[in-house]
Amino acid sequence: MSILTETPIDLVPGPSSDRSEGQLLEVSMGPQHPSTHGVFRMDVTLDGEKVVKLKPVFGYLHRNHEKIAETESYLGCMPYTDRLDYICSITNNWAYALAVEKLAGIQVPERAEYLRIITGELTRLQNHAGLVGFLMQDMGASGTPLMYAFREREKVLDLFEALTGARMMCNYMRFGGCRVDVPANWLQQAQKVIDGFPQFLDEFENLLTSNEILMARTQGVGVVTREQAINAGISGPMARASGVNYDLRKVDKYGIYDRFSFRVPLGEHGDVYDRYMLRALEMRESIEILKQAMRDLPAGPIMDPNTKIRGFRPKAGEAYGRIEGPKGELGFYLISDGTASPYRYRVRPPSLINLTLLEDMCLGQNVADIVIILGSVDIVLGEVDR
Amino acid sequence: MNWIVRNLWLVPVLPLLAAGISALAKRKSRAMAASLAIGSMAISFLLSVWAFAHVLLLRSNGQATQQVFNFRWFQFGNEWLSLGWILNPLTAVMLVMVTFVGMLIFIYSVGYMEHDDNFTRFFCFLALFASAMLGVVIANNLLLLFMCWEIVGLTSYLLIGFWYEKPSAAAASKKAFITTRIGDLPFFLGIVWLYAQSGTLLFYNNGAGCLESTSINHLLTQPTPLGFCSATGIALLVFCGAIGKSGQFPLHVWLPDAMEGPTPVSALIHAATMVAAGVFLVARVYPLMSAHSGIATELTTSTALQAVTWIGAITALFGAVIAVAQFDIKRILAYSTVSQLGYMMMGLGVGGVAVGMFHLITHAFFKSLLFLGAGSVIHGCSGEQDIRRMGGLRKLMPFTFATYTVGMLALCGFPFFFSGFWSKDEILHAAHSWNISQAPYYMGAFAALLTAFYMSRQMFYIFGGKSRLTESSEGHSHSPVSPDHSSHHGSNSPHESPKVMTVPLMLLAPVALLLGFFGTPAWPWFQSFLDATQLAVDFGALSEGSMLPVMLSSSVIVLLGLGIGWWIYGRRPIKSAEAPDNLGKLSPPLFTFLGHAFYVDALYGATVINLNTQLSKISDWLDRWIWNGAVKTVTNIVLGLAHLDNFLDTHVVNSGFDEGCQSVSRSGQILSLLQAGRIQGYLKIVAGAGIAFTLLLLWKAKI
Amino acid sequence: MTPMSGYLLLSALLFSIGLAGALTRRNAILVLIGIELMLNAANLNFIAFWRYGPHPEALTGIMFAIFSISVAAAEAAVGLSIILAVYRHSKTTDLDQMNSMKG
Amino acid sequence: MTITFLLLAATTITGTAAAMSLKNLVHCVLALTLGLVSLAALYLQLGAQFVGFTQILVYVGAVAILAAFAIMMTRSAEPAVLTGSSSFRVSGALIALVVFAVLGWAVWSGTGALAVLGPEPEAPVNEIGVALMHRFVLPLEIIGLLLTAALIGAGILAMDETRRTK
Amino acid sequence: MLGEGILKGLTETARNFLGSYVSKDRLTTIQFPEERLPQIEATRDFPFLVYDGTEWEAGLRCVSCQICEKECPPKCIYIEKSKDKKPDATGKLQFYPTTFNIDISVCMSCQICVEVCPFDAIKMNVEFEMSSEDRFGGLLLRKEQLAKSNEYYNKIHPTEATAVDAALAEERAKAEAKARQTTEAKAATPAPMATPEAGETK
Amino acid sequence: MPEMIDQIFVLLKHWLLAYVPAALQPIVSAVLSVVPVLVAFPLLFAITTVLERKGLGRMQNRYGPNRVGPFGILQPMADGIKSLTKEDIIPRTADQVVHFLAPVMLVIASFVVYSVLPIGKNMVLANLNAGVLFFFAVGSMVELSVFMAGWSSRSKYSLLGAMRAIAQMISYEMPLVLASVVVIMAAGSLSTVAIVNMQAGYTGIWPRWYVFTPWGLTGFVIFMIAATAESNRCPFDMPEGESEIIAGYYIEYSGFKFALFFLGEYLGMFATSAMAITLFLGGWAAPFSFLTWIPSYVWFFVKLLIIIMAFIWVRGTLPRLRMDQLMNFAWKFMLPLSIINIVGAGVWHLIPAGFTRWLIDSLLVIVSCVLLSRGIRRGKSFHVRTYRFAS
């Protein structure tokens, strides 16, 4: 039972409860279930098809990430961050790099900042597109929206591969800059992808946004109120869908985000439809940012020349670096004791924290709603379990 | 057959549809309910006008004006139950009247009920009522008529008790319902009897209907053990229904109480339409009513019609007398209605269909005008109904005053220019020339005098003098729910009602004024229309026979009544609400006696209801003492025997029978399994019985 | 050709089976099913009598069977919902335990 | 006795007997379906096509499914609640036997008069419809009323009580 | 009107259905064994060892400094340093790895080994068809499997390799010049073992 | 000549029968009629699976199966071999017999239904007097087999799926039947052959199909929506809703039994589509009078394939409804609409031919459609939203 639900349903069928315990059905959704987005389990208690209790169970994908980091070098942690949220490795790199840069007081060259924003926003695009596709898949749309989303995502991944050498595990950021500069023609390719994206979004929204079935399925389902969202520490598009005006790109203005003009869409109802629409709208805003960044990209070095790759030993201290990841506030907290490995390394994963309200969102809904609610939270189990 | 004849059913069905839809609608959809009801009534009205025009056309072509449309409904046994509708002048006139008055009242209700929460429900009921009433009007089958009749009764019940949270309204609705049911029981018996005798309930069916000569003649030859022919018996039984519905003398008690309902309801149901249904019923079955036994000539009046006349005359006088001493604006009108209904009945009895119906039609218009005016007054006075607390409204509510005056003069029968004069005069004239007795005429005349008197009294109370409303607002406590009350107006001062209420008044007033000219003796269009006789303009008829004296005398009576009213009430303005009534000062006991309506209710309470109570008490006493005593005696005897037995058992045949007793108790236990509360046990018994039954059958078959 | 007694005997047997089930089973649903069987036995009789009767063109037997089937459907629906309602109260469909009128 | 009749009678009896005697309630319902379908086939054999199909539609499509639903919802098919016979086992069976004996005797001794089979009667669907709308219109309406009442009643009964009282 | 959005969606799918026959942009599928994507230069999957010349054993640039072994985040590199020294491609005496194993079932292709290698000895391959029936041995790449020629490196990553070659040549030239200087100066001190740091060669 | 080609199968059968001794003729005739149906429709099933996968693929900008045989047309064969050779897993706690019987019964019921469907002129297995009733009666057996499958697997998911499936099928059977009532009213017969014959004939070149009347069109649309639900196709595929309850009632089936379920589902879909064709689209009749030279059975299968395409198209586009919405839709929209449609059909037959009845009937349908659609929206009031942006 979640703390945040005000009036808990009496789940213990005692003599006073007139609820017939014979009707309740306990179903274990997951860890092997097509729509748990990985190895995630929900112990669901159903009354007919209505959820009266939901217990999320995770940890199936636990990899000791934070502990391993304490034995790795600072650089060695970087590829591991790729594997947190394996859909958007670049933003993970960025957050980690930001934390280390804060810890060691490193300046990032201008061009590298621009590159970071370009790759980061591309990541956001492909993450959101994929998410909406998956959400529709959970809704039973036979894969069509997912395939469209993947078609576009593929173009972005091609860009990533051309830039970083890998499609998903990019391992692109370095403390004080980026690992490589853009190859020839890359910028033109990227421009093409960015210019083509709005058209895809139009198609996508044509297919989905006004669809009555989608609206019937999602509107009023899995509502998170503004207060709940704030109390539970929800961040990212999910919080904004509930009307919380909290976008780190605006709040922290990390990197050089203050140079770009973009808007932060806000939802009102905090239901699944809002979360879906928020992502669609954020994609359009990301395209705006990308256009500006591509236009303004300066020449220059991409690495702070003073940063050492090998034998990197920041002075003792602590730092918390955070960015607005596609899924929400992604933060890394580091304590250095002056050695080559972090003394303490801690991730604030948006997937996990956004997931804490799962039961509150699902209570009283249908089995079918659980799936789309879970889908709309946008989790990646690699980040939830770490 | 014309389209309108074939589709006359649309007239009642449209309001029924409206009622059905608004019954399903949400409480919020006020506009929809109102527009549905009014729209359906408007269409019905147009159709009615069409039907009327059709009848007129037929008449002008010299064709038969009576057209029926019958169809088979369903079969039981070898019989087909047929239903149908009829279009004849009577129907056409009633249709136009009901739909027109109904429509106006619907419109009026929009304003009157504006602030009521159950607006939608109200319109649903109103439309249902209109539908049922129209069904009564067009029915060509006594059963269909009866069904609609009962729906009319039901809606009346629902509407009187519309503010059911008010105990008096709930009680009044129950009273109305039960009282009319008392009348309906004999009515139904009459229907059954009629069906048993004639084998059909269709009124007209190409010679095979129950109101057509073959059937009537057949009925006339059927004697009853009581001596009169069955036609008379049936007619009297049917008349009982009319007594109940039209508030005739012994069963009139519900009608004044029915004023607890919203004023439009009072206007629609308890003045214009529903109460007229009884009169209409008598008019409809007039052939049956007026059936003569065998050799009697045209001039003799049948027993049934005599009963109608006497009841009508008594009611007319009775109602008028009571109305003199009432203080509630609506009660005065209610008793006036009772009185006028008596007139109508009397007219039917003495003069025939046309006479009674003419007064019915004129009365419908001016009485609904009066009621709506009263409603407007009540609305304007923020729910006040006591005429002692009104006064001086002439200035404040000019439209209402003007229209009310028209209605009042029409009701009084002010000579020559008001419809009531002509229709009442018709009745008085017919009564005057009645060959059985002159008493009804004198009773009617006296009632006319009283009518003029109490109406003028009411006028002076309400519109004359100065406003006495404010002084009473603290001292006098109303019923907590304040029914006809629109508290939204803030100020307590009387004011003119909104357009939606005054416009119907202004529409009704000219009709109430002019309608009488359709039935003057000089140009008896209405009468000839209903009776299907030739129409001729003959001013000579005015001076013919006793016509002129009667007319003059009734004019004098009316003027006299108005004069007395002015003398007693109008001369000096009434000073305060608490001051005793001017008339009451003359003879307070008599006035109180009249004020309590001859204590009829109390009489009923003391006789019928008391008798019932006493009978119950007697039954209770019998039950408690005689039967129970007997049972107890037997029990005691048995107990004594049991003690004796016990004694013998324990002491005399002690151990010898113990074993036997135990076996008996064991078998008792086994037997008790029969009642173990288990379905299968019972099923088993059924199965056993089935076996036995089959065996019995087989055994019988073998033999 | 099958004589009518064949159908009647079958119907009697069906009826007895239904009766036996209704009498001996403890589960309320099965008792209801037994009663349905008895109704069906009657239906078979109607059809057989219609077929073998002197006036098959009158369709009376068929009509009766149709009405009986509709009544059976209504009975099943109401019966089963009663069982459900009782089950919600007493948590059992066992007739042996369903012996109290109290909720 | 034709072979078809014997076969169908045998399946009917087997199905219904199984329905009344099996332990598992779901099996009972399935066996019942078998019995009722063969009964419908018997109707077809008797020339009552419409009734036969109606039998399948109503009993298989509705009653059996309803019963199955009831079994599911009352959890009567779980191993723990599988019920046997009631305490009336012997007496009930005996009574049923006696009923059969008596009925059988009655049939045996009394159907001589109707044993002759007339020509195959025509029972086309339209005639059934016409008859329903004319001769049998009153029963039809009553049945309609009954079904409506049953529908509403069943709905109210099956409704959740907490919701009903609200 | 209900159904409007559904009709809109149906039109969209119909457009895509027809479009997949017409537009290359829509039907992006590559039918793999027959068709292949053009090679992207930056692609990386698993490391290999670069050797110069033709003789792989002799030409390996790896000097067994074990930096990559230490820096490898998942620790998939296993190196045994030789006891003796052998001349490398330039003829200089160097240590060499007697064993150089990479367990590519553990390797996560992060290319940190490449970044930290001071000798440009380890580079990322593009070979991805590596399925094997041997679960353990098949994915444990040994020195001989890892060793790829510099020409191969030039083939798969031409831009990068050219830069590396240029840097190496320059360095070598510098080293030779220095050696020449030292010999000329006859300082007669043996050349120091460690070559200058060549980490960020790009 | 076209006559001959049209009747070629019928003639062939008679020709063959002539060589058979008279005593055996009924049996041989039955076999000769049944076997083609038993061959043709599974074949159609095979074609449909590959068609569906390719069509869906193209809609999703993929190729679809194209490896087995030219253009992948042998894919169903490969699938068949795969499912035949796969291990047939029966859960340990399952009710073995019922578990086995469920798919068998499903397939049998689906096949039996075809006996009343006229595939071509004079090509119907059994011209039953109450053919439409037979269709629905046997169709209701499907529900039972679904229940058997769901219950016997002893899995919570399959039980949930079975409950959903049965509730859905029962709910949608009513609009399905009521939608066909209008046709029965018009044709005055329950016999499928008679219904097709009633629609034969042309006005000018246009056919007199029932679908070209307001009530017929409404009935057809209702019938098709209900048929989609009956055959558990998207967007009404809750019972198998793979993202929610994985595969519903056949989650515990594998191998050949699973294939049987698949076959049964598709056969049911063909059957209801064929019924829709029979009832509304003139059965085997050609769409234009000048196309009658094409054999009737060809037309039948062409129409069937077109309907199947529509099914695929819808499946490729729409997400799935939720159970309660599905039920709402059935009871609050489809059922009232189909009843109103029956009234509309009655009105149509009462009013003499002409423009008036078209107008009245269309208005009736459209108005009730709009009102009912508002009705199911009410309370929820879903709409496309607009969003604000943070300043």
mmCIF file with all atom_site columns, C-alpha atoms in Angstrom, chain B residues 221-287:
data_model
loop_
_atom_site.group_PDB
_atom_site.id
_atom_site.type_symbol
_atom_site.label_atom_id
_atom_site.label_alt_id
_atom_site.label_comp_id
_atom_site.label_asym_id
_atom_site.label_entity_id
_atom_site.label_seq_id
_atom_site.pdbx_PDB_ins_code
_atom_site.Cartn_x
_atom_site.Cartn_y
_atom_site.Cartn_z
_atom_site.occupancy
_atom_site.B_iso_or_equiv
_atom_site.pdbx_formal_charge
_atom_site.auth_seq_id
_atom_site.auth_comp_id
_atom_site.auth_asym_id
_atom_site.auth_atom_id
_atom_site.pdbx_PDB_model_num
ATOM 1  C CA . THR B 1 221 ? -85.341 -5.015 -22.858 1.00 0.00 ? 221 THR B CA 1
ATOM 2  C CA . GLN B 1 222 ? -83.077 -6.524 -20.242 1.00 0.00 ? 222 GLN B CA 1
ATOM 3  C CA . PRO B 1 223 ? -84.796 -6.235 -16.891 1.00 0.00 ? 223 PRO B CA 1
ATOM 4  C CA . THR B 1 224 ? -82.913 -6.290 -13.642 1.00 0.00 ? 224 THR B CA 1
ATOM 5  C CA . PRO B 1 225 ? -84.050 -7.712 -10.339 1.00 0.00 ? 225 PRO B CA 1
ATOM 6  C CA . LEU B 1 226 ? -84.475 -4.207 -9.031  1.00 0.00 ? 226 LEU B CA 1
ATOM 7  C CA . GLY B 1 227 ? -87.081 -3.367 -11.550 1.00 0.00 ? 227 GLY B CA 1
ATOM 8  C CA . PHE B 1 228 ? -85.445 -0.972 -13.951 1.00 0.00 ? 228 PHE B CA 1
ATOM 9  C CA . CYS B 1 229 ? -83.943 -2.001 -17.206 1.00 0.00 ? 229 CYS B CA 1
ATOM 10 C CA . SER B 1 230 ? -80.247 -2.708 -17.454 1.00 0.00 ? 230 SER B CA 1
ATOM 11 C CA . ALA B 1 231 ? -79.697 0.395  -19.557 1.00 0.00 ? 231 ALA B CA 1
ATOM 12 C CA . THR B 1 232 ? -80.653 2.494  -16.599 1.00 0.00 ? 232 THR B CA 1
ATOM 13 C CA . GLY B 1 233 ? -78.539 0.449  -14.282 1.00 0.00 ? 233 GLY B CA 1
ATOM 14 C CA . ILE B 1 234 ? -75.512 0.726  -16.495 1.00 0.00 ? 234 ILE B CA 1
ATOM 15 C CA . ALA B 1 235 ? -76.109 4.413  -17.023 1.00 0.00 ? 235 ALA B CA 1
ATOM 16 C CA . LEU B 1 236 ? -76.308 5.031  -13.306 1.00 0.00 ? 236 LEU B CA 1
ATOM 17 C CA . LEU B 1 237 ? -73.168 3.055  -12.687 1.00 0.00 ? 237 LEU B CA 1
ATOM 18 C CA . VAL B 1 238 ? -71.326 4.950  -15.387 1.00 0.00 ? 238 VAL B CA 1
ATOM 19 C CA . PHE B 1 239 ? -72.651 8.164  -13.915 1.00 0.00 ? 239 PHE B CA 1
ATOM 20 C CA . CYS B 1 240 ? -71.040 7.199  -10.637 1.00 0.00 ? 240 CYS B CA 1
ATOM 21 C CA . GLY B 1 241 ? -67.719 7.491  -12.398 1.00 0.00 ? 241 GLY B CA 1
ATOM 22 C CA . ALA B 1 242 ? -68.697 10.931 -13.590 1.00 0.00 ? 242 ALA B CA 1
ATOM 23 C CA . ILE B 1 243 ? -69.720 11.881 -10.063 1.00 0.00 ? 243 ILE B CA 1
ATOM 24 C CA . GLY B 1 244 ? -66.333 10.953 -8.775  1.00 0.00 ? 244 GLY B CA 1
ATOM 25 C CA . LYS B 1 245 ? -64.358 12.616 -11.502 1.00 0.00 ? 245 LYS B CA 1
ATOM 26 C CA . SER B 1 246 ? -66.480 15.725 -11.806 1.00 0.00 ? 246 SER B CA 1
ATOM 27 C CA . GLY B 1 247 ? -66.759 16.307 -8.109  1.00 0.00 ? 247 GLY B CA 1
ATOM 28 C CA . GLN B 1 248 ? -70.511 15.964 -7.890  1.00 0.00 ? 248 GLN B CA 1
ATOM 29 C CA . PHE B 1 249 ? -72.261 16.189 -4.644  1.00 0.00 ? 249 PHE B CA 1
ATOM 30 C CA . PRO B 1 250 ? -71.393 13.267 -2.455  1.00 0.00 ? 250 PRO B CA 1
ATOM 31 C CA . LEU B 1 251 ? -67.918 12.861 -3.848  1.00 0.00 ? 251 LEU B CA 1
ATOM 32 C CA . HIS B 1 252 ? -67.018 16.507 -4.322  1.00 0.00 ? 252 HIS B CA 1
ATOM 33 C CA . VAL B 1 253 ? -64.801 16.604 -1.273  1.00 0.00 ? 253 VAL B CA 1
ATOM 34 C CA . TRP B 1 254 ? -61.576 16.001 -3.088  1.00 0.00 ? 254 TRP B CA 1
ATOM 35 C CA . LEU B 1 255 ? -61.821 18.880 -5.476  1.00 0.00 ? 255 LEU B CA 1
ATOM 36 C CA . PRO B 1 256 ? -61.233 21.772 -3.035  1.00 0.00 ? 256 PRO B CA 1
ATOM 37 C CA . ASP B 1 257 ? -58.407 19.870 -1.441  1.00 0.00 ? 257 ASP B CA 1
ATOM 38 C CA . ALA B 1 258 ? -56.887 19.332 -4.825  1.00 0.00 ? 258 ALA B CA 1
ATOM 39 C CA . MET B 1 259 ? -56.012 23.013 -4.810  1.00 0.00 ? 259 MET B CA 1
ATOM 40 C CA . GLU B 1 260 ? -52.881 21.972 -2.943  1.00 0.00 ? 260 GLU B CA 1
ATOM 41 C CA . GLY B 1 261 ? -51.365 21.283 -6.334  1.00 0.00 ? 261 GLY B CA 1
ATOM 42 C CA . PRO B 1 262 ? -49.600 23.972 -8.337  1.00 0.00 ? 262 PRO B CA 1
ATOM 43 C CA . THR B 1 263 ? -51.983 26.559 -9.722  1.00 0.00 ? 263 THR B CA 1
ATOM 44 C CA . PRO B 1 264 ? -51.551 25.615 -13.389 1.00 0.00 ? 264 PRO B CA 1
ATOM 45 C CA . VAL B 1 265 ? -52.601 22.149 -12.379 1.00 0.00 ? 265 VAL B CA 1
ATOM 46 C CA . SER B 1 266 ? -55.641 23.534 -10.699 1.00 0.00 ? 266 SER B CA 1
ATOM 47 C CA . ALA B 1 267 ? -56.402 25.495 -13.790 1.00 0.00 ? 267 ALA B CA 1
ATOM 48 C CA . LEU B 1 268 ? -55.804 22.717 -16.219 1.00 0.00 ? 268 LEU B CA 1
ATOM 49 C CA . ILE B 1 269 ? -57.149 19.744 -14.355 1.00 0.00 ? 269 ILE B CA 1
ATOM 50 C CA . HIS B 1 270 ? -59.464 20.931 -11.723 1.00 0.00 ? 270 HIS B CA 1
ATOM 51 C CA . ALA B 1 271 ? -61.162 23.601 -13.709 1.00 0.00 ? 271 ALA B CA 1
ATOM 52 C CA . ALA B 1 272 ? -60.901 23.094 -17.417 1.00 0.00 ? 272 ALA B CA 1
ATOM 53 C CA . THR B 1 273 ? -60.330 19.545 -18.413 1.00 0.00 ? 273 THR B CA 1
ATOM 54 C CA . MET B 1 274 ? -60.242 16.655 -16.049 1.00 0.00 ? 274 MET B CA 1
ATOM 55 C CA . VAL B 1 275 ? -63.257 17.529 -14.012 1.00 0.00 ? 275 VAL B CA 1
ATOM 56 C CA . ALA B 1 276 ? -65.004 18.135 -17.274 1.00 0.00 ? 276 ALA B CA 1
ATOM 57 C CA . ALA B 1 277 ? -64.220 14.568 -18.176 1.00 0.00 ? 277 ALA B CA 1
ATOM 58 C CA . GLY B 1 278 ? -67.139 13.423 -16.060 1.00 0.00 ? 278 GLY B CA 1
ATOM 59 C CA . VAL B 1 279 ? -69.441 15.756 -17.862 1.00 0.00 ? 279 VAL B CA 1
ATOM 60 C CA . PHE B 1 280 ? -67.947 14.682 -21.117 1.00 0.00 ? 280 PHE B CA 1
ATOM 61 C CA . LEU B 1 281 ? -68.469 11.063 -20.182 1.00 0.00 ? 281 LEU B CA 1
ATOM 62 C CA . VAL B 1 282 ? -72.120 11.641 -19.600 1.00 0.00 ? 282 VAL B CA 1
ATOM 63 C CA . ALA B 1 283 ? -72.301 13.492 -22.880 1.00 0.00 ? 283 ALA B CA 1
ATOM 64 C CA . ARG B 1 284 ? -70.470 10.726 -24.625 1.00 0.00 ? 284 ARG B CA 1
ATOM 65 C CA . VAL B 1 285 ? -72.758 7.990  -23.393 1.00 0.00 ? 285 VAL B CA 1
ATOM 66 C CA . TYR B 1 286 ? -75.766 10.224 -23.703 1.00 0.00 ? 286 TYR B CA 1
ATOM 67 C CA . PRO B 1 287 ? -77.633 7.724  -25.870 1.00 0.00 ? 287 PRO B CA 1
#
